[in-house]
Structures are given as C-alpha cells and as structure tokens.
Amino acid sequence: MKRLSLTILSAMAFFAIGFTVYFQLTSPYSNNINRVEAAGEGDVFDSATVSFGAWITSPAVDRFPNNNPRTANHHALTPRMVSIKAGGTVNFIVGGFHHVLVYDNRTPPSDINTNLLIAPTAGGLPPLLINDPNNRIYRGFDPSLQPQDRVEVVQFDNPGTYLVICGFLPHFQEGMYGFVRVLPNNDN
Ligand SMILES: [Cu+2]
C-alpha cells in the first residue's frame, strides 16, 4: 500500500512538473509582448470574461457544504488572452485563492519583481503576495479576506497590451498570468 501511494505521488509530481514545462514551452505568450500583440483579433467586444482559476472536475471534487480544497484548483487564466475595445471592461471571475494584479501596457512577466512580497492580511500565511508597485495599475482584493469565488471587474480606457497575473507567488511561478489586449475603439 505504501509503495502504491508513493508511485501515485511520484506520478503526480512528474505530471505537475511536466505540465508546467509543457505550458511554458508551448505558450505563444510567454514573455513575448510582440507575439501577444500580433495574435489574431477575431470579434472584439466591449467586455470580456476571464476565469481566474477554477475548480477541477477530474478527479471529481466535492465542495459541499463549504469547502475550498486547495489541491483541486486549476491555476490558470482562461482564456489566457482576451481582447476588448478601449473603454471596455474585463470581468475576472475568481475561483480559488487568487490575487488579481494588472500591469501597464507592454509589461512582460519577466519585469515582475518577485522579491517584493507581503503577507496576506489574515490566516497567518508567510509573505507570499507579490507587491511590486512598478507599472501596477490595478491591485485586487487581498484573497485572505474574501470568499474564494468572486468577481472583480476592471476597466481599461487606453489601447495597449496589459499583463494580468495572479499575485499569489506560487501560482505566478507556475505560469498563472495572461493578457488583456485593448484595441482602439472606432465606435466613438
Ligand atoms: Cu492564483
């Protein structure tokens, strides 16, 4: 039995590491703002919705009556990039222990100083929230003070390519970030 659980554990670890590497190597967006900007536009609307973390279903998850199982959370922005018109909004639908941070036009993920950290206000956690104010244009709620399922709506006046990261350090280090492309609004 012990050997079996060890095998399962190492398989899980292998999968987690493999997935992280795969994601970083294959993401068209990793650190390359030019490629984000060059991506196809499709239909662009005034608002977009981004799932900011999610609860997995495979294996099955039971949150009843009031559970936030830490190991059952998907650490990603879905989709990883959205485009909206200038003046529009992005609805970040948060699912899990996540911290929404938005950085100004053309900030690459590599610019984020992960040595600047603060502790969540509640819960006695160590300083694991990224606190780099340089080019930061929106900092969301401290997740330690909020329900894990919530919405934060952010508005963008100016065209540009904005980096959105999860400020919870372990998630950012796993690649939990994405981009909002704000295109000129020709409707005005
Ligand atoms: Cu997160």
PDB file of C-alpha atoms and ligand atoms in Angstrom:
ATOM      1  CA  MET A   1       0.000   0.000   0.000  1.00  0.00           C
ATOM      2  CA  LYS A   2       2.778   2.365   0.931  1.00  0.00           C
ATOM      3  CA  ARG A   3       4.600   1.624  -2.293  1.00  0.00           C
ATOM      4  CA  LEU A   4       1.434   2.217  -4.294  1.00  0.00           C
ATOM      5  CA  SER A   5       0.839   5.638  -2.754  1.00  0.00           C
ATOM      6  CA  LEU A   6       4.464   6.529  -3.373  1.00  0.00           C
ATOM      7  CA  THR A   7       4.081   5.550  -7.014  1.00  0.00           C
ATOM      8  CA  ILE A   8       0.948   7.635  -7.319  1.00  0.00           C
ATOM      9  CA  LEU A   9       2.654  10.550  -5.603  1.00  0.00           C
ATOM     10  CA  SER A  10       5.658  10.478  -7.895  1.00  0.00           C
ATOM     11  CA  ALA A  11       3.406  10.118 -10.922  1.00  0.00           C
ATOM     12  CA  MET A  12       1.512  13.202  -9.774  1.00  0.00           C
ATOM     13  CA  ALA A  13       4.728  15.133  -9.210  1.00  0.00           C
ATOM     14  CA  PHE A  14       6.011  14.084 -12.609  1.00  0.00           C
ATOM     15  CA  PHE A  15       2.778  15.175 -14.233  1.00  0.00           C
ATOM     16  CA  ALA A  16       2.782  18.528 -12.450  1.00  0.00           C
ATOM     17  CA  ILE A  17       6.362  19.289 -13.472  1.00  0.00           C
ATOM     18  CA  GLY A  18       5.754  18.030 -16.993  1.00  0.00           C
ATOM     19  CA  PHE A  19       2.673  20.160 -17.344  1.00  0.00           C
ATOM     20  CA  THR A  20       4.475  23.291 -16.156  1.00  0.00           C
ATOM     21  CA  VAL A  21       7.338  22.784 -18.584  1.00  0.00           C
ATOM     22  CA  TYR A  22       4.945  21.981 -21.431  1.00  0.00           C
ATOM     23  CA  PHE A  23       2.940  25.110 -20.741  1.00  0.00           C
ATOM     24  CA  GLN A  24       5.938  27.394 -20.607  1.00  0.00           C
ATOM     25  CA  LEU A  25       7.458  25.998 -23.783  1.00  0.00           C
ATOM     26  CA  THR A  26       4.306  25.965 -25.826  1.00  0.00           C
ATOM     27  CA  SER A  27       2.603  29.140 -24.686  1.00  0.00           C
ATOM     28  CA  PRO A  28       2.682  31.676 -27.509  1.00  0.00           C
ATOM     29  CA  TYR A  29       2.501  34.406 -24.911  1.00  0.00           C
ATOM     30  CA  SER A  30       5.363  33.630 -22.570  1.00  0.00           C
ATOM     31  CA  ASN A  31       7.211  36.846 -22.017  1.00  0.00           C
ATOM     32  CA  ASN A  32       6.815  37.959 -25.617  1.00  0.00           C
ATOM     33  CA  ILE A  33       4.657  41.065 -25.859  1.00  0.00           C
ATOM     34  CA  ASN A  34       5.217  41.369 -29.610  1.00  0.00           C
ATOM     35  CA  ARG A  35       3.657  37.958 -30.159  1.00  0.00           C
ATOM     36  CA  VAL A  36       0.716  38.804 -27.929  1.00  0.00           C
ATOM     37  CA  GLU A  37       0.130  41.975 -29.907  1.00  0.00           C
ATOM     38  CA  ALA A  38       0.349  40.124 -33.208  1.00  0.00           C
ATOM     39  CA  ALA A  39      -2.220  37.481 -32.270  1.00  0.00           C
ATOM     40  CA  GLY A  40      -5.428  37.320 -34.306  1.00  0.00           C
ATOM     41  CA  GLU A  41      -8.199  39.640 -33.224  1.00  0.00           C
ATOM     42  CA  GLY A  42     -11.452  37.820 -34.014  1.00  0.00           C
ATOM     43  CA  ASP A  43     -14.591  39.585 -32.832  1.00  0.00           C
ATOM     44  CA  VAL A  44     -13.812  42.277 -30.286  1.00  0.00           C
ATOM     45  CA  PHE A  45     -16.477  43.420 -27.856  1.00  0.00           C
ATOM     46  CA  ASP A  46     -16.760  45.990 -25.102  1.00  0.00           C
ATOM     47  CA  SER A  47     -16.275  43.405 -22.380  1.00  0.00           C
ATOM     48  CA  ALA A  48     -14.751  40.001 -21.913  1.00  0.00           C
ATOM     49  CA  THR A  49     -14.797  37.361 -19.214  1.00  0.00           C
ATOM     50  CA  VAL A  50     -11.758  35.574 -17.844  1.00  0.00           C
ATOM     51  CA  SER A  51     -11.901  32.630 -15.459  1.00  0.00           C
ATOM     52  CA  PHE A  52      -9.224  33.417 -12.890  1.00  0.00           C
ATOM     53  CA  GLY A  53      -8.530  29.969 -11.511  1.00  0.00           C
ATOM     54  CA  ALA A  54     -11.126  27.208 -11.497  1.00  0.00           C
ATOM     55  CA  TRP A  55     -12.315  24.135  -9.645  1.00  0.00           C
ATOM     56  CA  ILE A  56     -11.368  20.941 -11.394  1.00  0.00           C
ATOM     57  CA  THR A  57     -13.734  18.060 -12.172  1.00  0.00           C
ATOM     58  CA  SER A  58     -11.254  15.307 -12.950  1.00  0.00           C
ATOM     59  CA  PRO A  59     -10.874  13.770 -10.447  1.00  0.00           C
ATOM     60  CA  ALA A  60     -14.260  14.707  -9.055  1.00  0.00           C
ATOM     61  CA  VAL A  61     -14.415  17.499  -6.487  1.00  0.00           C
ATOM     62  CA  ASP A  62     -16.958  17.893  -3.704  1.00  0.00           C
ATOM     63  CA  ARG A  63     -17.149  21.378  -2.215  1.00  0.00           C
ATOM     64  CA  PHE A  64     -20.367  20.722  -0.309  1.00  0.00           C
ATOM     65  CA  PRO A  65     -21.233  22.272   2.067  1.00  0.00           C
ATOM     66  CA  ASN A  66     -18.441  24.843   2.131  1.00  0.00           C
ATOM     67  CA  ASN A  67     -15.056  23.527   1.062  1.00  0.00           C
ATOM     68  CA  ASN A  68     -12.187  25.117  -0.847  1.00  0.00           C
ATOM     69  CA  PRO A  69      -9.936  22.112  -1.467  1.00  0.00           C
ATOM     70  CA  ARG A  70      -6.540  23.623  -2.214  1.00  0.00           C
ATOM     71  CA  THR A  71      -5.348  20.695  -4.318  1.00  0.00           C
ATOM     72  CA  ALA A  72      -8.472  20.761  -6.505  1.00  0.00           C
ATOM     73  CA  ASN A  73      -7.864  24.157  -8.046  1.00  0.00           C
ATOM     74  CA  HIS A  74      -6.745  24.921 -11.573  1.00  0.00           C
ATOM     75  CA  HIS A  75      -4.168  27.716 -11.562  1.00  0.00           C
ATOM     76  CA  ALA A  76      -4.669  29.459 -14.898  1.00  0.00           C
ATOM     77  CA  LEU A  77      -6.372  32.349 -16.638  1.00  0.00           C
ATOM     78  CA  THR A  78      -8.944  31.023 -19.101  1.00  0.00           C
ATOM     79  CA  PRO A  79      -8.700  32.188 -21.787  1.00  0.00           C
ATOM     80  CA  ARG A  80      -5.121  33.318 -21.400  1.00  0.00           C
ATOM     81  CA  MET A  81      -5.691  36.347 -23.568  1.00  0.00           C
ATOM     82  CA  VAL A  82      -8.762  38.443 -24.290  1.00  0.00           C
ATOM     83  CA  SER A  83      -9.277  41.491 -26.478  1.00  0.00           C
ATOM     84  CA  ILE A  84     -11.687  44.313 -25.750  1.00  0.00           C
ATOM     85  CA  LYS A  85     -12.367  47.769 -27.124  1.00  0.00           C
ATOM     86  CA  ALA A  86     -10.903  50.804 -25.349  1.00  0.00           C
ATOM     87  CA  GLY A  87     -13.209  51.963 -22.584  1.00  0.00           C
ATOM     88  CA  GLY A  88     -14.419  48.423 -22.014  1.00  0.00           C
ATOM     89  CA  THR A  89     -14.178  46.038 -19.099  1.00  0.00           C
ATOM     90  CA  VAL A  90     -12.883  42.618 -18.182  1.00  0.00           C
ATOM     91  CA  ASN A  91     -14.809  40.502 -15.701  1.00  0.00           C
ATOM     92  CA  PHE A  92     -12.339  38.421 -13.779  1.00  0.00           C
ATOM     93  CA  ILE A  93     -14.307  35.566 -12.289  1.00  0.00           C
ATOM     94  CA  VAL A  94     -12.131  34.323  -9.467  1.00  0.00           C
ATOM     95  CA  GLY A  95     -12.331  30.686  -8.403  1.00  0.00           C
ATOM     96  CA  GLY A  96      -9.817  29.829  -5.692  1.00  0.00           C
ATOM     97  CA  PHE A  97      -7.187  31.579  -3.596  1.00  0.00           C
ATOM     98  CA  HIS A  98      -6.011  34.106  -6.185  1.00  0.00           C
ATOM     99  CA  HIS A  99      -4.917  37.729  -6.309  1.00  0.00           C
ATOM    100  CA  VAL A 100      -5.691  39.833  -9.398  1.00  0.00           C
ATOM    101  CA  LEU A 101      -2.871  42.228 -10.364  1.00  0.00           C
ATOM    102  CA  VAL A 102      -2.833  44.240 -13.607  1.00  0.00           C
ATOM    103  CA  TYR A 103       0.309  45.858 -15.035  1.00  0.00           C
ATOM    104  CA  ASP A 104       0.536  48.682 -17.548  1.00  0.00           C
ATOM    105  CA  ASN A 105       0.925  48.472 -21.307  1.00  0.00           C
ATOM    106  CA  ARG A 106       3.738  46.183 -22.529  1.00  0.00           C
ATOM    107  CA  THR A 107       4.917  44.949 -19.154  1.00  0.00           C
ATOM    108  CA  PRO A 108       6.348  41.441 -19.699  1.00  0.00           C
ATOM    109  CA  PRO A 109       6.016  38.827 -16.932  1.00  0.00           C
ATOM    110  CA  SER A 110       9.800  38.895 -16.542  1.00  0.00           C
ATOM    111  CA  ASP A 111       9.560  42.518 -15.293  1.00  0.00           C
ATOM    112  CA  ILE A 112       7.666  41.470 -12.169  1.00  0.00           C
ATOM    113  CA  ASN A 113       9.902  41.669  -9.108  1.00  0.00           C
ATOM    114  CA  THR A 114       9.032  38.544  -7.133  1.00  0.00           C
ATOM    115  CA  ASN A 115      11.317  39.614  -4.298  1.00  0.00           C
ATOM    116  CA  LEU A 116       8.793  42.280  -3.280  1.00  0.00           C
ATOM    117  CA  LEU A 117       6.284  40.374  -1.164  1.00  0.00           C
ATOM    118  CA  ILE A 118       3.770  40.998   1.574  1.00  0.00           C
ATOM    119  CA  ALA A 119       1.874  38.636   3.832  1.00  0.00           C
ATOM    120  CA  PRO A 120      -1.855  38.091   3.349  1.00  0.00           C
ATOM    121  CA  THR A 121      -3.755  40.078   5.990  1.00  0.00           C
ATOM    122  CA  ALA A 122      -5.434  37.040   7.541  1.00  0.00           C
ATOM    123  CA  GLY A 123      -4.599  33.407   8.009  1.00  0.00           C
ATOM    124  CA  GLY A 124      -1.047  33.665   9.315  1.00  0.00           C
ATOM    125  CA  LEU A 125       0.479  32.862   5.928  1.00  0.00           C
ATOM    126  CA  PRO A 126       4.063  33.907   5.167  1.00  0.00           C
ATOM    127  CA  PRO A 127       4.668  36.860   2.776  1.00  0.00           C
ATOM    128  CA  LEU A 128       3.543  35.230  -0.464  1.00  0.00           C
ATOM    129  CA  LEU A 129       1.630  38.035  -2.192  1.00  0.00           C
ATOM    130  CA  ILE A 130       3.568  39.852  -4.900  1.00  0.00           C
ATOM    131  CA  ASN A 131       3.831  43.529  -4.024  1.00  0.00           C
ATOM    132  CA  ASP A 132       5.650  45.089  -6.974  1.00  0.00           C
ATOM    133  CA  PRO A 133       4.049  48.529  -7.479  1.00  0.00           C
ATOM    134  CA  ASN A 134       6.141  49.361 -10.553  1.00  0.00           C
ATOM    135  CA  ASN A 135       3.722  49.819 -13.518  1.00  0.00           C
ATOM    136  CA  ARG A 136       0.921  48.251 -11.485  1.00  0.00           C
ATOM    137  CA  ILE A 137      -2.411  49.820 -12.485  1.00  0.00           C
ATOM    138  CA  TYR A 138      -4.793  47.591 -10.540  1.00  0.00           C
ATOM    139  CA  ARG A 139      -4.397  45.573  -7.365  1.00  0.00           C
ATOM    140  CA  GLY A 140      -7.362  43.453  -6.367  1.00  0.00           C
ATOM    141  CA  PHE A 141      -8.684  42.318  -3.028  1.00  0.00           C
ATOM    142  CA  ASP A 142      -6.439  40.525  -0.589  1.00  0.00           C
ATOM    143  CA  PRO A 143      -7.670  36.962  -1.138  1.00  0.00           C
ATOM    144  CA  SER A 144      -7.237  36.129   2.538  1.00  0.00           C
ATOM    145  CA  LEU A 145     -10.132  38.494   3.339  1.00  0.00           C
ATOM    146  CA  GLN A 146     -12.510  37.376   0.588  1.00  0.00           C
ATOM    147  CA  PRO A 147     -14.627  34.414  -0.432  1.00  0.00           C
ATOM    148  CA  GLN A 148     -12.661  32.346  -2.920  1.00  0.00           C
ATOM    149  CA  ASP A 149     -15.449  32.632  -5.502  1.00  0.00           C
ATOM    150  CA  ARG A 150     -15.996  36.232  -6.508  1.00  0.00           C
ATOM    151  CA  VAL A 151     -15.867  38.703  -9.404  1.00  0.00           C
ATOM    152  CA  GLU A 152     -13.587  41.688  -9.906  1.00  0.00           C
ATOM    153  CA  VAL A 153     -14.471  43.980 -12.829  1.00  0.00           C
ATOM    154  CA  VAL A 154     -11.641  46.078 -14.278  1.00  0.00           C
ATOM    155  CA  GLN A 155     -11.993  48.868 -16.824  1.00  0.00           C
ATOM    156  CA  PHE A 156      -9.430  49.867 -19.468  1.00  0.00           C
ATOM    157  CA  ASP A 157      -9.518  53.310 -21.085  1.00  0.00           C
ATOM    158  CA  ASN A 158      -6.387  53.187 -23.192  1.00  0.00           C
ATOM    159  CA  PRO A 159      -5.352  50.853 -26.005  1.00  0.00           C
ATOM    160  CA  GLY A 160      -2.468  48.589 -25.096  1.00  0.00           C
ATOM    161  CA  THR A 161      -1.435  45.122 -24.017  1.00  0.00           C
ATOM    162  CA  TYR A 162      -1.840  44.623 -20.302  1.00  0.00           C
ATOM    163  CA  LEU A 163      -0.325  41.882 -18.213  1.00  0.00           C
ATOM    164  CA  VAL A 164      -2.616  40.254 -15.660  1.00  0.00           C
ATOM    165  CA  ILE A 165      -1.030  37.995 -13.062  1.00  0.00           C
ATOM    166  CA  CYS A 166      -2.034  36.033 -10.030  1.00  0.00           C
ATOM    167  CA  GLY A 167      -0.176  37.758  -7.241  1.00  0.00           C
ATOM    168  CA  PHE A 168      -0.040  34.613  -5.092  1.00  0.00           C
ATOM    169  CA  LEU A 169       3.623  33.829  -5.670  1.00  0.00           C
ATOM    170  CA  PRO A 170       3.451  30.028  -6.117  1.00  0.00           C
ATOM    171  CA  HIS A 171       0.740  30.454  -8.753  1.00  0.00           C
ATOM    172  CA  PHE A 172       2.609  33.146 -10.671  1.00  0.00           C
ATOM    173  CA  GLN A 173       5.668  30.907 -10.651  1.00  0.00           C
ATOM    174  CA  GLU A 174       3.522  28.142 -12.168  1.00  0.00           C
ATOM    175  CA  GLY A 175       2.674  30.485 -15.042  1.00  0.00           C
ATOM    176  CA  MET A 176      -0.638  31.865 -13.807  1.00  0.00           C
ATOM    177  CA  TYR A 177      -0.807  35.012 -15.899  1.00  0.00           C
ATOM    178  CA  GLY A 178      -2.392  36.267 -19.087  1.00  0.00           C
ATOM    179  CA  PHE A 179      -3.005  39.369 -21.150  1.00  0.00           C
ATOM    180  CA  VAL A 180      -5.738  41.865 -21.912  1.00  0.00           C
ATOM    181  CA  ARG A 181      -5.418  43.472 -25.289  1.00  0.00           C
ATOM    182  CA  VAL A 182      -7.258  46.791 -25.517  1.00  0.00           C
ATOM    183  CA  LEU A 183      -7.872  47.838 -29.096  1.00  0.00           C
ATOM    184  CA  PRO A 184      -8.747  51.313 -30.362  1.00  0.00           C
ATOM    185  CA  ASN A 185     -12.477  51.934 -30.164  1.00  0.00           C
ATOM    186  CA  ASN A 186     -13.704  53.177 -33.517  1.00  0.00           C
ATOM    187  CA  ASP A 187     -17.297  53.338 -32.310  1.00  0.00           C
ATOM    188  CA  ASN A 188     -16.768  56.733 -30.700  1.00  0.00           C
TER     189      ASN A 188
HETATM  190 CU    CU B   1      -3.600  32.191  -8.097  1.00  0.00          CU
END
